Amino acid sequence: MAGVAWHYVLKFIITGDAAVGKSSLLVRLTDQRFLANPDPTLGVEFGSKLITIPEENKVVKLQCWDTAGTESFRSITRSYYRGAAGCLLVYDVTSRQSFINVRSWLQDVREHADPHLTCILVGNKIDLCADDAGAAAAAGGGPRRKREVSTDEGELWAKEEGLLFVEASAKSGENVEEAFECATRNILEKVRRGV
Ligand code: GDP
């Protein structure tokens, strides 16, 4: 990608409980692959990706930071949030607990990050849900788990909190780039409106 110019550089942060798939979403976005058994001690911390928003005629460089294991300490420092324009708040659709805990992640973001930060709620691991269309194919014969958080529930809570919302799978790649694009569109809209 050397020599490709971009119009904006945006910092994104990815938060949520351990094991919801934050590193996997980042790897999927930047490297188009999925690791079934990533080493948790080698959490991917940073990745960068150029995306194009055609209707704005803009190329945007996303600089994405993952909490990389610090989530268990809840010790994420202000510097992690500083300068962030976008945030992916991730839960696992097969873990109700991770959906419950996403509330405190949002609280953390609201305490530390810029008030204009764009947040998108991401329900990850939809490939695991046997009831979802195409799940069987996506799971590729791998283990299936029961969905514990419905799409409606995720969507409703996101709406109440003023968050964007998408369900995705780092494994199949479904909606991963779309999640970042959706948040980026929202950020560019704010830029245009001078917010
Ligand atoms: P993190 O701790 O939130 O960064 O989570 P990881 O990215 O390390 O993922 C935790 C586990 O969930 C790993 O075994 C991943 O392979 C798995 N995983 C992550 N995303 C998905 C997904 O979309 N579908 C499935 N089936 N597994 C996933």
CSV table of C-alpha atoms and ligand atoms in Angstrom, one decimal:
chain,number,residue,atom,x,y,z
A,1,MET,CA,0.0,0.0,0.0
A,2,ALA,CA,3.1,2.2,-0.1
A,3,GLY,CA,2.4,5.5,-1.8
A,4,VAL,CA,-1.4,5.4,-1.2
A,5,ALA,CA,-2.6,8.7,0.2
A,6,TRP,CA,-5.3,9.0,2.7
A,7,HIS,CA,-7.6,11.8,3.7
A,8,TYR,CA,-7.9,11.0,7.4
A,9,VAL,CA,-6.2,8.9,10.0
A,10,LEU,CA,-8.7,7.6,12.7
A,11,LYS,CA,-7.9,5.9,15.9
A,12,PHE,CA,-10.2,3.0,16.8
A,13,ILE,CA,-10.2,1.1,20.1
A,14,ILE,CA,-11.7,-2.3,20.6
A,15,THR,CA,-13.1,-3.1,24.1
A,16,GLY,CA,-15.1,-5.8,25.7
A,17,ASP,CA,-14.6,-8.9,27.9
A,18,ALA,CA,-11.8,-11.3,27.4
A,19,ALA,CA,-12.4,-14.0,24.7
A,20,VAL,CA,-15.2,-12.2,22.9
A,21,GLY,CA,-13.0,-12.0,19.8
A,22,LYS,CA,-11.5,-8.6,19.9
A,23,SER,CA,-8.1,-9.7,18.6
A,24,SER,CA,-9.7,-12.0,16.1
A,25,LEU,CA,-11.8,-9.1,14.7
A,26,LEU,CA,-8.6,-7.0,14.4
A,27,VAL,CA,-6.7,-9.8,12.7
A,28,ARG,CA,-9.7,-10.4,10.3
A,29,LEU,CA,-9.8,-6.7,9.4
A,30,THR,CA,-6.1,-6.2,8.8
A,31,ASP,CA,-5.0,-9.7,7.7
A,32,GLN,CA,-8.1,-11.4,6.3
A,33,ARG,CA,-7.5,-14.5,8.4
A,34,PHE,CA,-8.8,-16.3,11.5
A,35,LEU,CA,-6.8,-18.1,14.1
A,36,ALA,CA,-8.8,-20.8,15.9
A,37,ASN,CA,-6.4,-21.0,18.8
A,38,PRO,CA,-4.7,-17.7,19.2
A,39,ASP,CA,-2.2,-17.4,22.0
A,40,PRO,CA,-3.9,-15.2,24.6
A,41,THR,CA,-0.6,-14.0,25.9
A,42,LEU,CA,0.3,-12.7,22.4
A,43,GLY,CA,-2.8,-10.6,22.0
A,44,VAL,CA,-2.6,-8.5,18.9
A,45,GLU,CA,-2.3,-4.9,20.1
A,46,PHE,CA,-2.4,-2.9,17.0
A,47,GLY,CA,-3.4,-3.1,13.4
A,48,SER,CA,-3.8,-0.6,10.6
A,49,LYS,CA,-6.0,-0.7,7.5
A,50,LEU,CA,-7.0,1.6,4.7
A,51,ILE,CA,-10.6,1.7,3.9
A,52,THR,CA,-12.5,3.7,1.2
A,53,ILE,CA,-15.8,5.4,1.8
A,54,PRO,CA,-17.0,5.9,-1.8
A,55,GLU,CA,-19.9,8.2,-1.1
A,56,GLU,CA,-17.6,10.6,0.7
A,57,ASN,CA,-14.8,10.0,-1.8
A,58,LYS,CA,-12.4,9.5,1.0
A,59,VAL,CA,-9.7,7.1,1.9
A,60,VAL,CA,-9.3,6.6,5.6
A,61,LYS,CA,-6.5,5.0,7.5
A,62,LEU,CA,-7.8,3.2,10.5
A,63,GLN,CA,-5.3,2.7,13.4
A,64,CYS,CA,-6.9,0.1,15.7
A,65,TRP,CA,-5.9,-0.8,19.2
A,66,ASP,CA,-7.0,-3.9,21.0
A,67,THR,CA,-7.0,-4.1,24.8
A,68,ALA,CA,-4.7,-7.1,24.4
A,69,GLY,CA,-5.3,-8.9,27.7
A,70,THR,CA,-5.6,-5.9,30.0
A,71,GLU,CA,-9.4,-6.3,30.2
A,72,SER,CA,-9.1,-8.6,33.2
A,73,PHE,CA,-7.4,-5.9,35.2
A,74,ARG,CA,-9.8,-3.2,34.2
A,75,SER,CA,-6.8,-1.0,34.2
A,76,ILE,CA,-7.0,0.5,30.9
A,77,THR,CA,-5.4,3.9,31.1
A,78,ARG,CA,-6.5,7.2,29.7
A,79,SER,CA,-3.8,7.1,27.1
A,80,TYR,CA,-5.5,4.1,25.5
A,81,TYR,CA,-8.6,6.2,24.9
A,82,ARG,CA,-6.8,9.4,24.1
A,83,GLY,CA,-7.5,10.6,20.6
A,84,ALA,CA,-9.8,7.8,19.7
A,85,ALA,CA,-12.5,8.6,17.2
A,86,GLY,CA,-14.2,5.2,17.1
A,87,CYS,CA,-14.8,2.4,19.5
A,88,LEU,CA,-15.9,-1.2,18.9
A,89,LEU,CA,-17.7,-2.5,22.0
A,90,VAL,CA,-17.7,-6.2,21.5
A,91,TYR,CA,-19.7,-9.0,23.1
A,92,ASP,CA,-20.1,-12.7,22.2
A,93,VAL,CA,-23.7,-13.5,21.1
A,94,THR,CA,-23.3,-17.0,22.7
A,95,SER,CA,-22.4,-15.4,26.1
A,96,ARG,CA,-25.0,-13.4,28.0
A,97,GLN,CA,-22.4,-12.5,30.6
A,98,SER,CA,-20.3,-10.7,28.0
A,99,PHE,CA,-23.4,-8.8,26.9
A,100,ILE,CA,-24.1,-7.8,30.5
A,101,ASN,CA,-20.5,-6.8,31.0
A,102,VAL,CA,-20.5,-4.6,27.9
A,103,ARG,CA,-22.4,-2.0,30.0
A,104,SER,CA,-19.5,-1.4,32.2
A,105,TRP,CA,-17.2,-1.2,29.2
A,106,LEU,CA,-19.4,1.5,27.8
A,107,GLN,CA,-19.3,3.3,31.2
A,108,ASP,CA,-15.5,3.1,31.1
A,109,VAL,CA,-15.5,4.5,27.6
A,110,ARG,CA,-17.8,7.3,28.6
A,111,GLU,CA,-15.7,8.2,31.6
A,112,HIS,CA,-12.4,8.3,29.7
A,113,ALA,CA,-12.9,8.9,26.0
A,114,ASP,CA,-13.9,12.0,24.0
A,115,PRO,CA,-17.6,12.6,24.4
A,116,HIS,CA,-18.0,12.7,20.6
A,117,LEU,CA,-16.5,9.2,20.1
A,118,THR,CA,-18.5,7.0,17.8
A,119,CYS,CA,-19.3,3.7,19.4
A,120,ILE,CA,-20.5,0.6,17.6
A,121,LEU,CA,-21.8,-2.4,19.5
A,122,VAL,CA,-20.6,-5.6,17.9
A,123,GLY,CA,-22.3,-9.0,18.6
A,124,ASN,CA,-19.5,-11.3,17.5
A,125,LYS,CA,-19.4,-15.1,16.8
A,126,ILE,CA,-22.7,-15.4,14.9
A,127,ASP,CA,-21.2,-18.3,13.0
A,128,LEU,CA,-21.6,-20.4,16.1
A,129,CYS,CA,-25.4,-20.0,16.2
A,130,ALA,CA,-27.1,-23.0,14.6
A,131,ASP,CA,-30.3,-21.0,14.3
A,132,ASP,CA,-28.7,-18.3,12.1
A,133,ALA,CA,-29.0,-18.7,8.3
A,134,GLY,CA,-25.8,-20.0,6.9
A,135,ALA,CA,-24.4,-20.8,10.4
A,136,ALA,CA,-23.9,-24.5,9.6
A,137,ALA,CA,-21.8,-23.6,6.5
A,138,ALA,CA,-19.9,-21.0,8.4
A,139,ALA,CA,-19.2,-23.2,11.4
A,140,GLY,CA,-17.7,-25.7,8.9
A,141,GLY,CA,-18.5,-28.6,11.1
A,142,GLY,CA,-16.9,-26.9,14.1
A,143,PRO,CA,-18.7,-26.7,17.5
A,144,ARG,CA,-22.0,-24.9,17.7
A,145,ARG,CA,-23.3,-23.0,20.7
A,146,LYS,CA,-26.6,-21.7,21.6
A,147,ARG,CA,-27.2,-18.0,21.0
A,148,GLU,CA,-27.8,-16.3,24.3
A,149,VAL,CA,-28.4,-12.7,23.1
A,150,SER,CA,-30.9,-12.1,20.3
A,151,THR,CA,-30.4,-9.7,17.5
A,152,ASP,CA,-33.4,-7.7,18.7
A,153,GLU,CA,-32.0,-7.4,22.2
A,154,GLY,CA,-28.6,-6.2,21.0
A,155,GLU,CA,-30.2,-3.7,18.6
A,156,LEU,CA,-32.6,-2.4,21.2
A,157,TRP,CA,-30.0,-1.8,23.8
A,158,ALA,CA,-27.7,-0.1,21.2
A,159,LYS,CA,-30.5,2.2,20.3
A,160,GLU,CA,-31.2,3.1,23.9
A,161,GLU,CA,-27.6,4.0,24.4
A,162,GLY,CA,-27.2,5.8,21.1
A,163,LEU,CA,-24.7,3.2,19.7
A,164,LEU,CA,-24.5,1.9,16.2
A,165,PHE,CA,-25.0,-1.9,16.0
A,166,VAL,CA,-23.9,-4.8,14.0
A,167,GLU,CA,-23.6,-8.6,14.4
A,168,ALA,CA,-20.5,-10.2,13.0
A,169,SER,CA,-18.2,-13.1,12.8
A,170,ALA,CA,-14.4,-12.8,12.9
A,171,LYS,CA,-14.3,-16.5,11.9
A,172,SER,CA,-16.4,-16.2,8.7
A,173,GLY,CA,-15.5,-12.5,8.2
A,174,GLU,CA,-19.2,-11.6,7.9
A,175,ASN,CA,-19.7,-7.9,8.7
A,176,VAL,CA,-16.2,-7.3,10.1
A,177,GLU,CA,-15.1,-4.7,7.6
A,178,GLU,CA,-18.7,-3.4,7.5
A,179,ALA,CA,-18.6,-2.7,11.3
A,180,PHE,CA,-15.5,-0.5,10.9
A,181,GLU,CA,-17.0,1.1,7.8
A,182,CYS,CA,-20.3,1.9,9.5
A,183,ALA,CA,-18.4,3.6,12.4
A,184,THR,CA,-16.1,5.4,10.0
A,185,ARG,CA,-19.1,6.8,8.0
A,186,ASN,CA,-20.6,8.1,11.2
A,187,ILE,CA,-17.3,9.8,12.1
A,188,LEU,CA,-16.9,11.4,8.7
A,189,GLU,CA,-20.5,12.7,8.9
A,190,LYS,CA,-19.7,14.3,12.2
A,191,VAL,CA,-16.5,15.8,10.7
A,192,ARG,CA,-18.7,17.2,7.8
A,193,ARG,CA,-21.2,18.7,10.3
A,194,GLY,CA,-18.3,20.1,12.3
A,195,VAL,CA,-19.2,18.2,15.5
B,1,GDP,P1,-10.2,-11.5,22.8
B,1,GDP,O1,-9.7,-12.0,24.1
B,1,GDP,O2,-11.5,-10.8,23.0
B,1,GDP,O3,-9.2,-10.8,22.0
B,1,GDP,O4,-10.6,-12.8,22.0
B,1,GDP,P2,-9.8,-13.7,20.9
B,1,GDP,O5,-9.8,-12.9,19.6
B,1,GDP,O6,-8.5,-14.1,21.5
B,1,GDP,O7,-10.8,-14.9,20.7
B,1,GDP,C1,-11.1,-15.8,21.8
B,1,GDP,C2,-11.5,-17.1,21.2
B,1,GDP,O8,-12.7,-17.0,20.5
B,1,GDP,C3,-10.5,-17.7,20.3
B,1,GDP,O9,-10.5,-19.1,20.4
B,1,GDP,C4,-11.0,-17.4,18.9
B,1,GDP,O10,-10.5,-18.3,17.9
B,1,GDP,C5,-12.5,-17.5,19.1
B,1,GDP,N1,-13.3,-16.6,18.2
B,1,GDP,C6,-13.1,-15.2,18.1
B,1,GDP,N2,-14.0,-14.7,17.2
B,1,GDP,C7,-14.7,-15.8,16.8
B,1,GDP,C8,-15.8,-15.9,15.9
B,1,GDP,O11,-16.3,-15.0,15.3
B,1,GDP,N3,-16.4,-17.2,15.8
B,1,GDP,C9,-15.9,-18.2,16.4
B,1,GDP,N4,-16.4,-19.4,16.2
B,1,GDP,N5,-14.9,-18.1,17.3
B,1,GDP,C10,-14.3,-16.9,17.5
